[in-house]
Amino acid sequence: MLVLGGGYAGMMAAIRAARLTRKTGGKVTLVNASPTFTERLRLHQTAAGQPLAPRSLAESLAGTGVRLEIGRVTALDPARGQVRLADPDGGERVLGYDKLVYALGAVTDTSVPGVDDHAYTYDDHESAVRLSRRLDDLTRGTVVVAGGGLTGVESAAELAETRPHLRVVLVTRGRPGSMMGESARAYLDASLERLGVEVRSGAAVTKVLPDGVELEGGELIHSDATLWTTGIKGLSIATESGLTVDAQGRIVVDSALRSVSHPDVYAVGDAAAITQKFGVMHGTCQGGIPAGLHAAGSLAATLQGKEPAAFRFGYVHQPTSLGRRDAVIQFTHQDDTPRRWYLTGRAAIRYKEVLCASSFPTFKLLKRGLVPVWMFRLTGI
Ligand SMILES: Cc1cc2nc3c(=O)[nH]c(=O)nc-3n(C[C@H](O)[C@H](O)[C@H](O)COP(=O)(O)OP(=O)(O)OC[C@H]3O[C@@H](n4cnc5c(N)ncnc54)[C@H](O)[C@@H]3O)c2cc1C
């Protein structure tokens, strides 16, 4: 069995699949582009220049029986059951599989002109480091953050707090944090104001230039560094492989998380289009982690000739850091619409930090066959 991508969803899938198939001789190999785990939840902290300890994938996988292969996946051939890898030393090789879990995450949607050439993104750890280095060079100037979703809000707040000498402008089509309830959003607005973030609501960027962004209507905002966070799409590897994908390039899966066109391929996390009662899930760790666990269960059931169970998921929260000294957590209904309750201030900071720090303890629990209780609540696995 091959698991592609050692992020939140792929690590869960690999560790659990190894455990569930150990007795029947299952062999699991995890492929990842880098030997360290990318803490995607903290990429805005990386962009702001905060040092984060690198986490070794090999260490997290020690004792699980999962074999780790470092290489960049460049192509997938589901008809032959093969994956092509580019090695870090420049070589190329092909790995075969009988079952595949595709968990390569997503990349920034760069369909707006100029984004590819002139904007910074969060496609990987190195992209966030590049932005941080650019900001180090600026003693004054403007950073434009495009996108008022939670990633854009967290980034604008973090950059404003750590780089108070820079002007930070958050440009968004709607309002920042528009998915939150009125009260949590009002808190978020006040916090951005306190941090000095200039918010341009109801504004769409139509072009990114080397030294600014152009808005619908022609207005130009000067920018010394533009961060693009408006949306994500699946990697072209999935589309080019012939797997059925949706309009965002995500692999369309059935209720057991198998590709609808190639049932030997399972897809999870940001890379998958997973339908629930409320519609297609959007990319979050919150959904990616239980999906990774569920795919491993589906796979193990299938290998034993059993019918895999349907994946059920409901959102619980929208956790949003507002720099290191503030946060707001909007609790949600299963379909991600806001409930009345939300947390702010110190309790919210603590809540968000526990979430961000929970991956490694969770990997450890999984090694021992323990699935954290909250995941039962989310998924019923
Ligand atoms: C700043 C920020 C804050 C966020 N905050 C939250 C939050 O608070 N809560 C929440 O639920 N979600 C949050 N998210 C979203 C969350 O990070 C993603 O939904 C989650 O990381 C998806 O997990 P994944 O395993 O599908 O993909 P990833 O975590 O992106 O993992 C993909 C893995 O695949 C590897 N990979 C990619 N391409 C290749 C290749 N070609 N070959 C080999 N390996 C490859 C990568 O190196 C990576 O290890 C945040 C995102 C950002 C950017």
Short mmCIF file of N, CA and C in Angstrom, two decimals, residues 76 102 104-109 232-253 267-274 280:
data_model
loop_
_atom_site.label_atom_id
_atom_site.label_comp_id
_atom_site.label_asym_id
_atom_site.label_seq_id
_atom_site.Cartn_x
_atom_site.Cartn_y
_atom_site.Cartn_z
N LEU A 76 1.10 9.99 -11.72
CA LEU A 76 0.38 8.83 -11.18
C LEU A 76 -0.28 8.12 -12.36
N TYR A 102 -4.24 8.82 -1.62
CA TYR A 102 -3.72 10.07 -2.20
C TYR A 102 -4.01 11.20 -1.21
N LEU A 104 -1.99 14.35 -1.09
CA LEU A 104 -0.95 15.34 -1.43
C LEU A 104 -1.38 16.77 -1.14
N GLY A 105 -2.54 16.95 -0.54
CA GLY A 105 -2.96 18.30 -0.19
C GLY A 105 -3.37 19.10 -1.41
N ALA A 106 -3.15 20.41 -1.35
CA ALA A 106 -3.60 21.30 -2.43
C ALA A 106 -2.58 22.41 -2.61
N VAL A 107 -2.75 23.15 -3.68
CA VAL A 107 -1.89 24.33 -3.91
C VAL A 107 -2.80 25.54 -4.09
N THR A 108 -2.16 26.71 -4.09
CA THR A 108 -2.93 27.95 -4.23
C THR A 108 -3.55 28.04 -5.62
N ASP A 109 -4.77 28.50 -5.66
CA ASP A 109 -5.42 28.75 -6.94
C ASP A 109 -4.85 30.07 -7.49
N ILE A 232 -7.84 27.43 -2.86
CA ILE A 232 -6.89 26.37 -3.20
C ILE A 232 -7.46 25.48 -4.30
N LYS A 233 -6.60 24.69 -4.91
CA LYS A 233 -7.05 23.72 -5.93
C LYS A 233 -6.18 22.47 -5.81
N GLY A 234 -6.66 21.37 -6.37
CA GLY A 234 -5.89 20.13 -6.34
C GLY A 234 -4.66 20.23 -7.23
N LEU A 235 -3.67 19.39 -6.95
CA LEU A 235 -2.46 19.37 -7.79
C LEU A 235 -2.81 18.82 -9.17
N SER A 236 -2.05 19.25 -10.19
CA SER A 236 -2.36 18.79 -11.56
C SER A 236 -2.12 17.28 -11.72
N ILE A 237 -1.33 16.69 -10.82
CA ILE A 237 -1.05 15.23 -10.89
C ILE A 237 -2.37 14.44 -10.96
N ALA A 238 -3.33 14.83 -10.15
CA ALA A 238 -4.60 14.08 -10.10
C ALA A 238 -5.34 14.20 -11.43
N THR A 239 -5.46 15.43 -11.93
CA THR A 239 -6.18 15.66 -13.19
C THR A 239 -5.50 14.91 -14.33
N GLU A 240 -4.17 15.02 -14.38
CA GLU A 240 -3.43 14.40 -15.50
C GLU A 240 -3.46 12.87 -15.45
N SER A 241 -3.74 12.31 -14.28
CA SER A 241 -3.72 10.85 -14.14
C SER A 241 -4.98 10.20 -14.71
N GLY A 242 -6.00 11.02 -14.97
CA GLY A 242 -7.26 10.45 -15.48
C GLY A 242 -8.26 10.11 -14.39
N LEU A 243 -7.90 10.35 -13.12
CA LEU A 243 -8.88 10.15 -12.04
C LEU A 243 -9.98 11.19 -12.20
N THR A 244 -11.19 10.86 -11.80
CA THR A 244 -12.28 11.85 -11.87
C THR A 244 -12.04 12.93 -10.81
N VAL A 245 -11.99 14.18 -11.27
CA VAL A 245 -11.79 15.30 -10.34
C VAL A 245 -12.92 16.30 -10.50
N ASP A 246 -13.10 17.15 -9.49
CA ASP A 246 -14.14 18.19 -9.58
C ASP A 246 -13.54 19.45 -10.21
N ALA A 247 -14.32 20.54 -10.22
CA ALA A 247 -13.87 21.77 -10.89
C ALA A 247 -12.62 22.35 -10.22
N GLN A 248 -12.38 21.99 -8.96
CA GLN A 248 -11.18 22.49 -8.27
C GLN A 248 -10.02 21.50 -8.32
N GLY A 249 -10.17 20.48 -9.16
CA GLY A 249 -9.07 19.51 -9.31
C GLY A 249 -8.95 18.54 -8.15
N ARG A 250 -9.99 18.43 -7.33
CA ARG A 250 -9.94 17.49 -6.20
C ARG A 250 -10.52 16.14 -6.64
N ILE A 251 -9.96 15.06 -6.11
CA ILE A 251 -10.41 13.73 -6.52
C ILE A 251 -11.79 13.45 -5.94
N VAL A 252 -12.72 13.09 -6.80
CA VAL A 252 -14.10 12.82 -6.34
C VAL A 252 -14.15 11.40 -5.79
N VAL A 253 -14.63 11.28 -4.55
CA VAL A 253 -14.64 9.96 -3.89
C VAL A 253 -16.06 9.56 -3.51
N ALA A 267 -8.80 8.90 -1.59
CA ALA A 267 -8.31 10.28 -1.52
C ALA A 267 -8.85 10.95 -0.27
N VAL A 268 -8.00 11.73 0.39
CA VAL A 268 -8.36 12.35 1.67
C VAL A 268 -7.75 13.75 1.78
N GLY A 269 -8.24 14.50 2.74
CA GLY A 269 -7.68 15.83 3.02
C GLY A 269 -8.05 16.83 1.95
N ASP A 270 -7.20 17.85 1.81
CA ASP A 270 -7.49 18.93 0.86
C ASP A 270 -7.57 18.43 -0.58
N ALA A 271 -6.98 17.25 -0.84
CA ALA A 271 -6.93 16.71 -2.21
C ALA A 271 -8.25 16.06 -2.64
N ALA A 272 -9.18 15.88 -1.71
CA ALA A 272 -10.38 15.07 -2.01
C ALA A 272 -11.65 15.92 -2.02
N ALA A 273 -12.57 15.56 -2.90
CA ALA A 273 -13.91 16.16 -2.88
C ALA A 273 -14.83 15.15 -2.22
N ILE A 274 -15.13 15.39 -0.95
CA ILE A 274 -15.90 14.43 -0.14
C ILE A 274 -17.28 15.00 0.13
N VAL A 280 -20.27 19.41 -0.28
CA VAL A 280 -18.88 18.95 -0.40
C VAL A 280 -18.03 19.65 0.67
#
